[in-house]
């Protein structure tokens, strides 16, 4: 079955760093665009970063540009989010998301279970 297994979340002080990992299985990883979303308490789920299937093109929401880096290793079926200079406003549950590059009805998208990131003194 399809799995997106996230790890790397935790509690860090402001200015600290974390690296999130998402290990994918059960689908053709190279046929999917990978993204990280986050959801803070009382807020809507927000797209943080996206990387295309080749890993060449990336995109970020303005609030994390220059601080976060998304990457993927297709040989390991894994996507990463390196988070530096963390701020309290980054506190959220972070979710891995897989979207097919071909938008056909019989191909599903997938969500990870989420991992908590808390930035606090």
Tab-separated table of C-alpha atoms in Angstrom:
chain	number	residue	atom	x	y	z
A	1	UNK	CA	0.000	0.000	0.000
A	2	UNK	CA	0.978	3.639	-0.384
A	3	UNK	CA	3.001	5.126	2.442
A	4	UNK	CA	4.516	8.537	3.079
A	5	UNK	CA	6.503	8.194	6.294
A	6	UNK	CA	7.631	11.495	7.780
A	7	UNK	CA	10.326	12.028	10.371
A	8	UNK	CA	12.569	14.741	11.778
A	9	UNK	CA	10.127	16.966	13.610
A	10	UNK	CA	10.670	18.137	17.151
A	11	UNK	CA	11.142	21.025	19.542
A	12	UNK	CA	13.811	23.614	18.712
A	13	UNK	CA	14.649	27.109	19.974
A	14	UNK	CA	14.245	30.153	17.708
A	15	UNK	CA	17.124	30.305	15.248
A	16	UNK	CA	17.560	26.557	15.272
A	17	UNK	CA	17.373	24.065	12.421
A	18	UNK	CA	15.545	20.854	11.577
A	19	UNK	CA	15.601	18.515	8.604
A	20	UNK	CA	12.357	16.750	7.770
A	21	UNK	CA	12.323	13.555	5.724
A	22	UNK	CA	9.488	11.831	3.886
A	23	UNK	CA	10.071	8.277	2.695
A	24	UNK	CA	7.668	7.194	-0.054
A	25	UNK	CA	6.599	3.709	-1.082
A	26	UNK	CA	3.767	1.982	-2.943
A	27	UNK	CA	3.694	4.278	-5.970
A	28	UNK	CA	5.959	5.459	-8.770
A	29	UNK	CA	7.842	8.211	-6.974
A	30	UNK	CA	9.321	9.741	-10.144
A	31	UNK	CA	5.819	10.302	-11.570
A	32	UNK	CA	4.909	12.646	-8.716
A	33	UNK	CA	5.565	16.231	-7.792
A	34	UNK	CA	6.402	16.394	-4.083
A	35	UNK	CA	5.471	19.149	-1.665
A	36	UNK	CA	5.551	20.096	1.977
A	37	UNK	CA	2.511	21.700	3.579
A	38	UNK	CA	2.033	22.919	7.123
A	39	UNK	CA	-0.919	23.656	9.346
A	40	UNK	CA	-0.765	25.767	12.498
A	41	UNK	CA	-3.496	25.715	15.153
A	42	UNK	CA	-6.553	27.608	13.946
A	43	UNK	CA	-5.091	28.124	10.474
A	44	UNK	CA	-5.682	26.610	7.061
A	45	UNK	CA	-3.192	24.166	5.630
A	46	UNK	CA	-0.513	26.134	3.759
A	47	UNK	CA	1.752	25.099	0.895
A	48	UNK	CA	5.358	25.590	2.014
A	49	UNK	CA	7.516	24.187	-0.789
A	50	UNK	CA	7.311	22.127	-3.968
A	51	UNK	CA	9.871	20.218	-6.010
A	52	UNK	CA	9.234	18.796	-9.476
A	53	UNK	CA	9.796	15.157	-10.371
A	54	UNK	CA	13.322	15.766	-11.647
A	55	UNK	CA	14.313	17.779	-8.586
A	56	UNK	CA	15.455	20.683	-10.760
A	57	UNK	CA	12.655	23.182	-10.135
A	58	UNK	CA	11.574	24.306	-6.670
A	59	UNK	CA	9.104	26.830	-5.331
A	60	UNK	CA	8.561	28.302	-1.857
A	61	UNK	CA	6.044	30.403	-0.052
A	62	UNK	CA	7.420	33.889	0.635
A	63	UNK	CA	7.674	33.483	4.399
A	64	UNK	CA	10.246	30.667	4.137
A	65	UNK	CA	12.330	31.810	1.158
A	66	UNK	CA	16.004	31.900	2.041
A	67	UNK	CA	15.466	29.760	5.132
A	68	UNK	CA	13.977	26.479	3.879
A	69	UNK	CA	15.232	24.161	1.140
A	70	UNK	CA	13.252	21.327	-0.435
A	71	UNK	CA	15.061	18.511	-2.220
A	72	UNK	CA	14.458	14.940	-3.332
A	73	UNK	CA	16.511	11.812	-3.835
A	74	UNK	CA	14.734	9.694	-6.433
A	75	UNK	CA	17.093	6.771	-5.833
A	76	UNK	CA	15.878	6.670	-2.215
A	77	UNK	CA	12.247	7.674	-2.897
A	78	UNK	CA	12.667	10.411	-0.306
A	79	UNK	CA	11.910	14.125	-0.145
A	80	UNK	CA	13.511	16.467	2.391
A	81	UNK	CA	12.829	19.857	3.899
A	82	UNK	CA	15.838	21.577	5.440
A	83	UNK	CA	14.611	24.308	7.775
A	84	UNK	CA	17.082	26.907	9.045
A	85	UNK	CA	16.679	30.043	11.157
A	86	UNK	CA	13.415	28.756	12.519
A	87	UNK	CA	10.917	31.212	13.952
A	88	UNK	CA	8.030	30.684	16.381
A	89	UNK	CA	5.686	31.388	13.462
A	90	UNK	CA	6.981	28.198	11.812
A	91	UNK	CA	5.351	26.102	14.525
A	92	UNK	CA	2.925	23.728	12.807
A	93	UNK	CA	2.272	20.173	11.777
A	94	UNK	CA	4.218	19.583	8.570
A	95	UNK	CA	2.800	17.238	5.930
A	96	UNK	CA	4.390	15.522	2.959
A	97	UNK	CA	2.217	15.524	-0.180
A	98	UNK	CA	2.516	13.686	-3.490
A	99	UNK	CA	0.666	14.897	-6.601
A	100	UNK	CA	0.753	13.049	-9.933
A	101	UNK	CA	2.342	14.904	-12.825
A	102	UNK	CA	-0.474	13.653	-15.085
A	103	UNK	CA	-3.890	14.900	-13.886
A	104	UNK	CA	-5.986	11.853	-14.738
A	105	UNK	CA	-8.902	10.662	-12.643
A	106	UNK	CA	-7.562	7.198	-11.866
A	107	UNK	CA	-4.286	8.450	-10.363
A	108	UNK	CA	-4.533	9.483	-6.724
A	109	UNK	CA	-2.712	12.054	-4.647
A	110	UNK	CA	-1.327	11.147	-1.229
A	111	UNK	CA	-0.693	12.763	2.153
A	112	UNK	CA	1.709	11.832	4.902
A	113	UNK	CA	0.621	11.553	8.515
A	114	UNK	CA	2.262	14.815	9.570
A	115	UNK	CA	5.110	15.601	11.925
A	116	UNK	CA	5.048	18.281	14.625
A	117	UNK	CA	7.532	21.144	14.506
A	118	UNK	CA	7.566	23.411	17.547
A	119	UNK	CA	9.800	26.486	17.690
A	120	UNK	CA	9.898	27.838	21.227
A	121	UNK	CA	12.236	28.913	23.996
